[in-house]
PDB file of C-alpha atoms and ligand atoms in Angstrom:
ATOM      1  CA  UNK O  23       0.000   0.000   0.000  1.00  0.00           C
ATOM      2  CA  UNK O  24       1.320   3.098  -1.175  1.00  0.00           C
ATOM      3  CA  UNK O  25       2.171   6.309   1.731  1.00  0.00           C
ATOM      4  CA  UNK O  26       0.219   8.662  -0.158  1.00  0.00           C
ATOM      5  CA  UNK O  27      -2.071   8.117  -3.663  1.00  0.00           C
ATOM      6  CA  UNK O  28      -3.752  10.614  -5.754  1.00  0.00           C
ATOM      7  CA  UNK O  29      -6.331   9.942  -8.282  1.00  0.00           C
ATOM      8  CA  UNK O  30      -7.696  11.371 -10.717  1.00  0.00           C
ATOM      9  CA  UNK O  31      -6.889  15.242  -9.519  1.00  0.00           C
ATOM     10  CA  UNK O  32      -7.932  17.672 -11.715  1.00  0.00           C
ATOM     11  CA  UNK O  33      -8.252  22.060 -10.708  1.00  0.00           C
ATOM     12  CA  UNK O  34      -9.097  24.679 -12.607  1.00  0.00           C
ATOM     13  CA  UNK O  35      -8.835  28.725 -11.286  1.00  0.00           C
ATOM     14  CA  UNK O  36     -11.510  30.275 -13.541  1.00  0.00           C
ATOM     15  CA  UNK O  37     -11.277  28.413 -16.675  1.00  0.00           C
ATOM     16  CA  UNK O  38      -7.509  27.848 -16.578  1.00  0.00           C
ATOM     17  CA  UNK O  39      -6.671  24.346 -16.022  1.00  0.00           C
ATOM     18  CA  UNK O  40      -4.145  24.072 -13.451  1.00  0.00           C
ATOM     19  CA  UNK O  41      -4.208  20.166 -13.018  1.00  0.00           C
ATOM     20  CA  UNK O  42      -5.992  17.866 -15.299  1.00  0.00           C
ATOM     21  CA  UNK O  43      -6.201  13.784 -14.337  1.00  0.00           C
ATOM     22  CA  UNK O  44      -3.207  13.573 -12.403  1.00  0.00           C
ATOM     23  CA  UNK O  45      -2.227  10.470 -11.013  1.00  0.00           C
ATOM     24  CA  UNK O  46       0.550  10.067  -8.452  1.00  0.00           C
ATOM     25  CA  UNK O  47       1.801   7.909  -5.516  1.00  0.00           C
ATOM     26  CA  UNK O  48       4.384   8.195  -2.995  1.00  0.00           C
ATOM     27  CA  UNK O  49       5.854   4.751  -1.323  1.00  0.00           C
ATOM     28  CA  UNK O  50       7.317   5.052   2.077  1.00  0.00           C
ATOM     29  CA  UNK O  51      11.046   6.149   2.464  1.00  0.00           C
ATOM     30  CA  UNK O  52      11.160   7.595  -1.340  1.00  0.00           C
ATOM     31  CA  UNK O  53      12.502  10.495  -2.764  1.00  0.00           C
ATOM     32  CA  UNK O  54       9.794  11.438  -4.873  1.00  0.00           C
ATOM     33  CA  UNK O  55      10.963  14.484  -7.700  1.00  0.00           C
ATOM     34  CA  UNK O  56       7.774  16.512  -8.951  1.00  0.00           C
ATOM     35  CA  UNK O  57       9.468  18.382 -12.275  1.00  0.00           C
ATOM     36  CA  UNK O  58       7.869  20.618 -15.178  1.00  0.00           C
ATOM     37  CA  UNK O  59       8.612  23.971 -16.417  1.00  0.00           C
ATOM     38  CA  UNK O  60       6.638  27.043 -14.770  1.00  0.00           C
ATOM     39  CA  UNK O  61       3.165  26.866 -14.806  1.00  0.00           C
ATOM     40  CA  UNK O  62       3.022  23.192 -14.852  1.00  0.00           C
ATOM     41  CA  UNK O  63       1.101  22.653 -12.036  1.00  0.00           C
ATOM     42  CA  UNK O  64       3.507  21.531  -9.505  1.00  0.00           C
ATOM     43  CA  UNK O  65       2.533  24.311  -6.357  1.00  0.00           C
ATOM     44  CA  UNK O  66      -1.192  23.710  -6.919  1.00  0.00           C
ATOM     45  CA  UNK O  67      -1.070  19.504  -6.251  1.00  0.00           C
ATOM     46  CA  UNK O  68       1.435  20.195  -3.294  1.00  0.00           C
ATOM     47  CA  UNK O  69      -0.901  22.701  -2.057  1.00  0.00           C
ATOM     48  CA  UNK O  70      -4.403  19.854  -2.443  1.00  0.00           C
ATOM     49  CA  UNK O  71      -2.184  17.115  -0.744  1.00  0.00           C
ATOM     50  CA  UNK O  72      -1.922  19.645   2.018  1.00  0.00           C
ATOM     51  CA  UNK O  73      -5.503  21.068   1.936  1.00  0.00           C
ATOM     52  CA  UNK O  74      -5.092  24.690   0.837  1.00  0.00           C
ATOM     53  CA  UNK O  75      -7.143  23.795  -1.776  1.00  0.00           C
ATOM     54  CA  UNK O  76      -9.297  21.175  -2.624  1.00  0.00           C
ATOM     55  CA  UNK O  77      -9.568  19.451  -6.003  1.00  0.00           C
ATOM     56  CA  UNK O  78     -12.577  19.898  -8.700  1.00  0.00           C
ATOM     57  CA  UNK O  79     -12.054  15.937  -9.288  1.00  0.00           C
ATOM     58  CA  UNK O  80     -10.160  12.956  -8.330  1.00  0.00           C
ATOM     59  CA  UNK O  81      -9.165  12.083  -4.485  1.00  0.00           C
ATOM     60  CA  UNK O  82      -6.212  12.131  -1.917  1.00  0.00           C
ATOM     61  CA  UNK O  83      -5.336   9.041   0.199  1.00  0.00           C
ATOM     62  CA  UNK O  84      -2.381   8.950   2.762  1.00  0.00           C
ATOM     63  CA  UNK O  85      -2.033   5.868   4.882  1.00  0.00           C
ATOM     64  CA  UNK O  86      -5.407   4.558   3.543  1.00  0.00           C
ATOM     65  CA  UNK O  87      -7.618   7.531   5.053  1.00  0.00           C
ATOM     66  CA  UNK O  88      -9.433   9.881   2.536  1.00  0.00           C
ATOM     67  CA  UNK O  89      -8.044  13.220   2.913  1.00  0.00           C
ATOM     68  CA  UNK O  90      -9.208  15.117   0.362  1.00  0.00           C
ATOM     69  CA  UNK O  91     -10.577  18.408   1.084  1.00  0.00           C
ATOM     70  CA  UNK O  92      -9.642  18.225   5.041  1.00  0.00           C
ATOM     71  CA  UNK O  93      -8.500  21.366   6.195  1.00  0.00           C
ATOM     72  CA  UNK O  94      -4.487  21.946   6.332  1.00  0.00           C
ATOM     73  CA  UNK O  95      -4.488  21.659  10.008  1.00  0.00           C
ATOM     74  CA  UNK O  96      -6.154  17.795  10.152  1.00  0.00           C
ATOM     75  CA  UNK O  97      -3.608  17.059   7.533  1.00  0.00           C
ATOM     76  CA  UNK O  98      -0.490  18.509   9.449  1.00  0.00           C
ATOM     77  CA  UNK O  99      -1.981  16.370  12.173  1.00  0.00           C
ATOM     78  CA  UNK O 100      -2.301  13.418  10.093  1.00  0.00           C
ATOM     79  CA  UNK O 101       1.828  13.543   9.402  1.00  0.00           C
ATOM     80  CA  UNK O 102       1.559  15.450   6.358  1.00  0.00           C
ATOM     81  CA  UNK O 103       3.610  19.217   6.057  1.00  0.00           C
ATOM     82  CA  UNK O 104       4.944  20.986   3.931  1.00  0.00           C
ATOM     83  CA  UNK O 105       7.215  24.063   2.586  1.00  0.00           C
ATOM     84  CA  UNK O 106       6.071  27.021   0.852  1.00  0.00           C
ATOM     85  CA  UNK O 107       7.992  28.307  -1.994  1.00  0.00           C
ATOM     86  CA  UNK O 108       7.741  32.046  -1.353  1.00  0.00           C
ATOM     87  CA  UNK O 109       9.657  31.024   2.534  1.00  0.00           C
ATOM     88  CA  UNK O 110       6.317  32.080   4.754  1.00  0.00           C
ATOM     89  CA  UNK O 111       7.170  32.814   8.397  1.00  0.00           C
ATOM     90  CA  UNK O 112       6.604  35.467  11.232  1.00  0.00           C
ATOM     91  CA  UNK O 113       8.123  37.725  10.518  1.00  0.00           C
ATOM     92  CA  UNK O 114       7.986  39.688  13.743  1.00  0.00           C
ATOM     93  CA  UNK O 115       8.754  36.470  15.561  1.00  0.00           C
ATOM     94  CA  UNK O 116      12.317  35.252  16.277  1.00  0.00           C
ATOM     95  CA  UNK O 117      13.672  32.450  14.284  1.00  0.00           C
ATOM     96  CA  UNK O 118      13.837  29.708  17.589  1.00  0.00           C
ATOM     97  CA  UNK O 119       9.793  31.346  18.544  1.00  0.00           C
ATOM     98  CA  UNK O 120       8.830  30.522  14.725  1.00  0.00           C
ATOM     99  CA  UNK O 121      10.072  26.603  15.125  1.00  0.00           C
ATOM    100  CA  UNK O 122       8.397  26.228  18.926  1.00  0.00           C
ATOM    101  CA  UNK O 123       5.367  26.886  15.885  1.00  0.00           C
ATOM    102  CA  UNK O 124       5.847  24.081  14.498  1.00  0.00           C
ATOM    103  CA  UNK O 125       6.505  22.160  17.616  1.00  0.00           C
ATOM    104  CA  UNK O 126       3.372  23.126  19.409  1.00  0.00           C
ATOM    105  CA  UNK O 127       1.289  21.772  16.260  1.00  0.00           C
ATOM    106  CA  UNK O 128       1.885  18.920  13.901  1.00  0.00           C
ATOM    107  CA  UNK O 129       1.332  14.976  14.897  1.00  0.00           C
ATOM    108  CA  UNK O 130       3.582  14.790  17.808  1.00  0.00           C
ATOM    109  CA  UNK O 131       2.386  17.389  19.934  1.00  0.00           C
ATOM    110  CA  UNK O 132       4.343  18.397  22.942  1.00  0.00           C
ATOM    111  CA  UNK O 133       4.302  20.422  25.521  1.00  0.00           C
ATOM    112  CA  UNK O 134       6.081  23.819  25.799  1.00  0.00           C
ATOM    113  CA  UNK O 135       9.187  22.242  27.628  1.00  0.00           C
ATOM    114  CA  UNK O 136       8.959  19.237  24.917  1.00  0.00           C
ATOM    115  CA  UNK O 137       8.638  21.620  22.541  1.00  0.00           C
ATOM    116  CA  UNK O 138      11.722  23.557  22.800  1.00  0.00           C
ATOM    117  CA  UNK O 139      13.446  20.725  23.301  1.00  0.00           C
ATOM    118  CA  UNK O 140      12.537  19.233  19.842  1.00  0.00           C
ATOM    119  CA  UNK O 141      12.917  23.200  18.291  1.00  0.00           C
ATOM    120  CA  UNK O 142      16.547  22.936  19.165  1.00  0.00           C
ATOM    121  CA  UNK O 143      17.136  19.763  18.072  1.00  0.00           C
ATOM    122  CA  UNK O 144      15.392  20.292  14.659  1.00  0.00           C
ATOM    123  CA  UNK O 145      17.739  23.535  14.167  1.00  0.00           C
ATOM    124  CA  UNK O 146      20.628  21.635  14.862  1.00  0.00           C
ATOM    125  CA  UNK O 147      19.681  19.304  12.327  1.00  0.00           C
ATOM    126  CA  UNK O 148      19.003  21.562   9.889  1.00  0.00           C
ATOM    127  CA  UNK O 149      22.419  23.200  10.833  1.00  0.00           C
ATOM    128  CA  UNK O 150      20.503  26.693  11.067  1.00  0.00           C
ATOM    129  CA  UNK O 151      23.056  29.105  12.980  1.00  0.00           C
ATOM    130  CA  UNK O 152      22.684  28.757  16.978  1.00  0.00           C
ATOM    131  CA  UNK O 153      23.959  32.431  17.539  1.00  0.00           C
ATOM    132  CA  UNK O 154      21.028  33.586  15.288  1.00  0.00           C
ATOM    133  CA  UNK O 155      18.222  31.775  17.257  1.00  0.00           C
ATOM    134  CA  UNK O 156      17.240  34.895  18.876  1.00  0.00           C
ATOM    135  CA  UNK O 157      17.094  37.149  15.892  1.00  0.00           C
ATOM    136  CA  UNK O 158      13.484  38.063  14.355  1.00  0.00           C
ATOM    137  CA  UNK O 159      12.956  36.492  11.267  1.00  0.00           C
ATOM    138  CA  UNK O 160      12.784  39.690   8.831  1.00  0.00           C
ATOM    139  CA  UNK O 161      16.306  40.266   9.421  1.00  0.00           C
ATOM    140  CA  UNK O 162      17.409  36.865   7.623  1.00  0.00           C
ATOM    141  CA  UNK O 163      19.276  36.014   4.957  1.00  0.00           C
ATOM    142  CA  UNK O 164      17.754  33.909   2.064  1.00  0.00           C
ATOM    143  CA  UNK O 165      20.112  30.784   3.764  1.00  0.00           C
ATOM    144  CA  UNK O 166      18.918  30.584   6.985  1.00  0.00           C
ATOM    145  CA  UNK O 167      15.171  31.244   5.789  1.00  0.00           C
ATOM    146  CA  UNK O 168      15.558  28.136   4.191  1.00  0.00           C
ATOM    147  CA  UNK O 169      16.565  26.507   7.000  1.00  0.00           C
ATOM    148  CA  UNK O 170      14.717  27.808   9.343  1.00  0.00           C
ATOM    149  CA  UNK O 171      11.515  27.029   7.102  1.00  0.00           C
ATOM    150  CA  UNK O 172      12.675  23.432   7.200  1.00  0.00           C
ATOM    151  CA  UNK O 173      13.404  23.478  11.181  1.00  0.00           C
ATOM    152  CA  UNK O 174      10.066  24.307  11.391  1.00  0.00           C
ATOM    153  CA  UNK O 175       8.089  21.413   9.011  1.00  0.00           C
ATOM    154  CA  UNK O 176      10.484  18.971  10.684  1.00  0.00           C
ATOM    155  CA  UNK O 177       9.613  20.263  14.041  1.00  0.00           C
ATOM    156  CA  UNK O 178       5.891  19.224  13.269  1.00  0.00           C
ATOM    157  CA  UNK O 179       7.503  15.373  13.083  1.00  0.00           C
ATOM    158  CA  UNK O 180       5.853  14.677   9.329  1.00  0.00           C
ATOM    159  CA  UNK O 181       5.728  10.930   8.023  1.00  0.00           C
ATOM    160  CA  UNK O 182       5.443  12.680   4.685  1.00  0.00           C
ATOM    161  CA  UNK O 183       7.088  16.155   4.067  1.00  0.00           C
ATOM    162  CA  UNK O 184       6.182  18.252   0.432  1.00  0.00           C
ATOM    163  CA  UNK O 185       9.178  20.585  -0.757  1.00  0.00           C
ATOM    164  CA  UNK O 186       8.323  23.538  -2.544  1.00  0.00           C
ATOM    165  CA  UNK O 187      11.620  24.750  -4.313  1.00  0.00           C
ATOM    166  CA  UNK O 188      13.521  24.609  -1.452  1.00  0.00           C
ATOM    167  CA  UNK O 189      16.817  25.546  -3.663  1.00  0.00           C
ATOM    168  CA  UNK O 190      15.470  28.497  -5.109  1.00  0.00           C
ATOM    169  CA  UNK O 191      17.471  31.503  -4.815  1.00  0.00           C
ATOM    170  CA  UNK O 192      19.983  29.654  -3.237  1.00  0.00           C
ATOM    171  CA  UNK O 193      23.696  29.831  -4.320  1.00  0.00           C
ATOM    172  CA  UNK O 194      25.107  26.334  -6.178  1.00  0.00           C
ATOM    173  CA  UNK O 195      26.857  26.030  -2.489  1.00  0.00           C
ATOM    174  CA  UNK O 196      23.580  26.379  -0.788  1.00  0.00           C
ATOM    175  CA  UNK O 197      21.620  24.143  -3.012  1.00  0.00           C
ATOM    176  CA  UNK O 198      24.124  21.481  -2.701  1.00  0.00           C
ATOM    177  CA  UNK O 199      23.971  21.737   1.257  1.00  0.00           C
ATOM    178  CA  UNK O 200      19.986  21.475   0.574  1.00  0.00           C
ATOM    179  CA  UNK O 201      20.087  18.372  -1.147  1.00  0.00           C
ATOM    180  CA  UNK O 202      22.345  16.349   1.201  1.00  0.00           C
ATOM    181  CA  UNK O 203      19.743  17.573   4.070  1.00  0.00           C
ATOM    182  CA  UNK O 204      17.008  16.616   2.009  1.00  0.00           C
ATOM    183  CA  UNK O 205      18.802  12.845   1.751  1.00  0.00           C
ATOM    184  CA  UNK O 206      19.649  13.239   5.531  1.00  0.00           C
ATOM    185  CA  UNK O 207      15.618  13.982   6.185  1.00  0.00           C
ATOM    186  CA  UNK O 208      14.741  11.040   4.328  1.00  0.00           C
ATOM    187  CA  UNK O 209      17.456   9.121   6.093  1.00  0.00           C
ATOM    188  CA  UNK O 210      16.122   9.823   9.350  1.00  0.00           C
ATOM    189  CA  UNK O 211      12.550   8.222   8.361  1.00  0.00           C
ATOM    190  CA  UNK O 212      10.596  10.646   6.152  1.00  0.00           C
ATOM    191  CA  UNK O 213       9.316  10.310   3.160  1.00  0.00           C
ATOM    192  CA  UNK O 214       9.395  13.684   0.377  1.00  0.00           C
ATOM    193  CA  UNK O 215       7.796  15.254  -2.438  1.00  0.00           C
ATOM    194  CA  UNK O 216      10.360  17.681  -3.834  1.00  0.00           C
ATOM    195  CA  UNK O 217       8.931  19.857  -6.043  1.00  0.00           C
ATOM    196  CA  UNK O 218      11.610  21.953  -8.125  1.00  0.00           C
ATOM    197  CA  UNK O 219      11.167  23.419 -12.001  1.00  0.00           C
ATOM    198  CA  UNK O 220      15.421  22.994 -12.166  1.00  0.00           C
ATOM    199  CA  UNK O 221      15.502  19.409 -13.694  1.00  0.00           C
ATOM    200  CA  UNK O 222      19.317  19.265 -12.765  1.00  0.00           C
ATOM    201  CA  UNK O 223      18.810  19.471  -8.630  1.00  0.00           C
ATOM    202  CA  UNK O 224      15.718  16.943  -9.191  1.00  0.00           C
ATOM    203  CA  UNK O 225      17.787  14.216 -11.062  1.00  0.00           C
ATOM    204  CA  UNK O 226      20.838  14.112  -8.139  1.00  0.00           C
ATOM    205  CA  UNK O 227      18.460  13.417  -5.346  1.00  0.00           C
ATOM    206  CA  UNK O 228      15.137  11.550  -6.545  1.00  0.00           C
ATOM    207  CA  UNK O 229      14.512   8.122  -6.750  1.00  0.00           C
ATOM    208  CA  UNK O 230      11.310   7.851  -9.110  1.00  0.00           C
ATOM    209  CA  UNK O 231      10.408  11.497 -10.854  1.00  0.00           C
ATOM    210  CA  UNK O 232       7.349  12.677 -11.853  1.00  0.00           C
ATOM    211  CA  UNK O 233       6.587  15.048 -14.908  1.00  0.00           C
ATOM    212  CA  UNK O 234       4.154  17.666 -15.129  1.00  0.00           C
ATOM    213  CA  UNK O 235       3.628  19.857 -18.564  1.00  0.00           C
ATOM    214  CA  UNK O 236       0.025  21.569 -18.636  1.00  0.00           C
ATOM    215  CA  UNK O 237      -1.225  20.390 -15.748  1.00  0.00           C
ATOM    216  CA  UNK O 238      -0.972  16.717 -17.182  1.00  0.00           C
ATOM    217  CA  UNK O 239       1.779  13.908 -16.170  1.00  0.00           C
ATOM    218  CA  UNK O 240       3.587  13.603 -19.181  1.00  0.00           C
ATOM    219  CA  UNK O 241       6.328  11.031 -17.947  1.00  0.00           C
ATOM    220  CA  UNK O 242       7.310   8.918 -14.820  1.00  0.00           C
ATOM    221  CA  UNK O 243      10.284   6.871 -14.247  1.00  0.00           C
ATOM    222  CA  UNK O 244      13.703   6.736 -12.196  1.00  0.00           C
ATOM    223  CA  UNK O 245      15.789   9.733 -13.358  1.00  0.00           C
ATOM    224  CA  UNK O 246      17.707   7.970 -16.365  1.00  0.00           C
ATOM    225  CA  UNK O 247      14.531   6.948 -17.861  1.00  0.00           C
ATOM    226  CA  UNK O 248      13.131  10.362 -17.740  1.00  0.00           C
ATOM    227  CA  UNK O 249      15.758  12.195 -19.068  1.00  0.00           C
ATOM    228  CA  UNK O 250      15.600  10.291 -22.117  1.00  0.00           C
ATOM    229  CA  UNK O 251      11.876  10.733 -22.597  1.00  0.00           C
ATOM    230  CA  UNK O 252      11.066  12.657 -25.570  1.00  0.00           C
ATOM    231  CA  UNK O 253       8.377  14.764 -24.500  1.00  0.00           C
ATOM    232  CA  UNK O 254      10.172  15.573 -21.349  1.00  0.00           C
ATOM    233  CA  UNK O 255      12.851  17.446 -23.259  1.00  0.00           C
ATOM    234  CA  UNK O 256      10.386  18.972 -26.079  1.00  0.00           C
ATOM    235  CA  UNK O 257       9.041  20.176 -22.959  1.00  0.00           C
ATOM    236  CA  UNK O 258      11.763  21.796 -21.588  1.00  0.00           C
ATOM    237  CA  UNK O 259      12.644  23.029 -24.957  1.00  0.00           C
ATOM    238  CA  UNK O 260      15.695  21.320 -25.118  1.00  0.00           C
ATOM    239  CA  UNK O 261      17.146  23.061 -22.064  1.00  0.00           C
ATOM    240  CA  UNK O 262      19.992  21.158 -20.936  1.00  0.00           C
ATOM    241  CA  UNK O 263      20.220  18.966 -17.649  1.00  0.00           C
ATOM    242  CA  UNK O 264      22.336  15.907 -16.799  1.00  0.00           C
ATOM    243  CA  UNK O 265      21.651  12.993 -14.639  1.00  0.00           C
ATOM    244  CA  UNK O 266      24.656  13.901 -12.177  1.00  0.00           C
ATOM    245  CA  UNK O 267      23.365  16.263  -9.490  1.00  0.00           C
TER     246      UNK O 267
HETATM  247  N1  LIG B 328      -4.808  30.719  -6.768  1.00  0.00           N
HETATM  248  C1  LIG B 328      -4.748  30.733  -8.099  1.00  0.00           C
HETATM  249  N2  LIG B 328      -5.582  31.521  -8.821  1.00  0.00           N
HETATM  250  C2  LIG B 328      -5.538  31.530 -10.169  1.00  0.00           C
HETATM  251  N3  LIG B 328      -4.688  30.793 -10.904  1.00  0.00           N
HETATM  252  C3  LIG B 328      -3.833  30.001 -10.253  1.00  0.00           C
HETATM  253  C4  LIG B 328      -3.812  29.918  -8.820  1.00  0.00           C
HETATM  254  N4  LIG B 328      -2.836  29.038  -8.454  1.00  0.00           N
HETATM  255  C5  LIG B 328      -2.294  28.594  -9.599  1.00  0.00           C
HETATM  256  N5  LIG B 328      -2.877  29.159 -10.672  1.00  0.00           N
HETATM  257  C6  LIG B 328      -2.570  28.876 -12.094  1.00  0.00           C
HETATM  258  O1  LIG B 328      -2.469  27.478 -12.251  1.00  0.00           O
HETATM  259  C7  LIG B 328      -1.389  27.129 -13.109  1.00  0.00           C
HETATM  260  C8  LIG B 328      -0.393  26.253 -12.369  1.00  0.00           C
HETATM  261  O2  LIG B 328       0.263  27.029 -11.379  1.00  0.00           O
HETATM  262  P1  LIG B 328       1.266  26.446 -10.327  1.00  0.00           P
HETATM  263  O3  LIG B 328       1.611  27.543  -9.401  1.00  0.00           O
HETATM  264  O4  LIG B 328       0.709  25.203  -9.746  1.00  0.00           O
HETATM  265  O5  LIG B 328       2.514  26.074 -11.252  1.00  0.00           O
HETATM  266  P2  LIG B 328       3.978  25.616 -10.858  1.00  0.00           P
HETATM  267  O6  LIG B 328       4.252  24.390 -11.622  1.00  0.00           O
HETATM  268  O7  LIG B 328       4.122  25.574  -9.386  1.00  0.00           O
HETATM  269  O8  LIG B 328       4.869  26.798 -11.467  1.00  0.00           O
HETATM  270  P3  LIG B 328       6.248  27.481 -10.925  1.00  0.00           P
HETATM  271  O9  LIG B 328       7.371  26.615 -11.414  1.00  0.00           O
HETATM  272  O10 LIG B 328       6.230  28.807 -11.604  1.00  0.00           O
HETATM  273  O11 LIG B 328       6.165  27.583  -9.443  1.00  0.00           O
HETATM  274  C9  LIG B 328      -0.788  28.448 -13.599  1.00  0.00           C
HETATM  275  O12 LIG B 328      -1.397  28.776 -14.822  1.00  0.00           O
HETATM  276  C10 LIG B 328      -1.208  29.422 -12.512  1.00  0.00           C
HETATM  277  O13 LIG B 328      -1.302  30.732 -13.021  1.00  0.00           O
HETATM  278 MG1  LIG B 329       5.296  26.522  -8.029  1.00  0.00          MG
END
């Protein structure tokens, strides 16, 4: 039984079709890559598997429950949480205050002493800067947002965490950093969605990839097969990747 399944999705945002029959699952412990060029459709199926919104068509399963159209809060509960790709914190809220967040919510919910506890920890992890715990979040660089917005998911203890372009706007230093902490994640026990419209980062770190042109799945496969797929690179345009990350 796959971790998560999705049927049949399909969303459209007056008259443009944003997702159209997708089909998808997740096993457990995989490195799933969600790929396609801007406007593909990518944000919009993270953001139904996590309830923002809720599909036109087609369902959501995660551990054999129906989830579709829950709110986002019953489905961070669940194990479910994700990034978002423009970083969203508190601004006016330290970086260690927006991580307790995440503590004080999620499926393991602790209490406030448990819940700095596991803060820390997940900063550590994430290798977020301890002499910056105490700064408020606006004055962050791009870096450390990052990190701190994954501190904070992992803080929530997900079974299942969804990765919005968590390189983006990163430095080639910094996005290499993010992908050994996104193998290091799934090493610990989680499973991921990584969304990212950069095929290159997606082929280094995934273990099956899904494609997404228009709103439709145009291919599926472990990275090598995908990268020779014909309509994946018409779809890119011939932009060039490689299979090495
Ligand atoms: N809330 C919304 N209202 C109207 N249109 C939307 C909304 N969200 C997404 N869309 C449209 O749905 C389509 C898919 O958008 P989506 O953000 O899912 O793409 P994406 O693959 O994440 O792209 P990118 O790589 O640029 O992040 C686009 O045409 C977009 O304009
Ligand atoms: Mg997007």
């Amino acid at each position: 039984m796959p971790l998560l399944e999705v049927q049949g999705v399909s969303k459209s945002f007056s008259g443009i079709v944003a997702l159209k029959d997708v089909e998808l699952h997740l096993e457990e412990g995989e490195i799933l890559g969600l790929v396609g060029p801007n406007g593909a459709g990518k944000s919009t199926l993270i953001n139904i598997i996590s309830g923002i919104y809720r599909p036109d068509r087609g369902r959501v399963t995660f551990m054999d429950r129906d989830i579709t159209g829950m709110p986002p809060h019953r489905i961070c509960s669940l194990g479910i949480t994700r990034t978002f790709q423009n970083v969203e914190t508190f601004p006016e809220l330290t970086a260690i205050e927006n991580v307790l967040i995440g503590a004080l919510f999620g499926s393991g919910k602790a209490s406030m002493h448990e819940a700095h506890e596991r803060a820390l920890e997940v900063l550590r992890f994430v290798g977020f800067p301890l002499d910056r715990l105490e700064e408020r979040v606006k004055n962050l660089n791009v870096g450390e947002l990052k990190k701190l917005q994954l501190a904070r998911a992992l803080a929530t203890r997900p079974k299942l965490l969804l990765l919005d372009e968590v390189t983006t706007g990163l430095n080639p230093r910094e996005s290499k950093d993010a992908v050994k902490m996104i193998r290091k994640i799934r090493d610990s026990g989680v499973t991921i969605l990584m969304v990212e419209h950069i095929m290159r980062i997606i082929m280094g770190v995934s273990d099956r990839i899904v494609v997404l042109n228009y709103g439709e799945k145009i291919a599926e496969g472990t990275p090598g097969e995908v990268a020779g797929d014909e309509r994946v690179v018409e779809s890119y345009l011939g932009e060039a990747y490689s299979v090495e990350g």
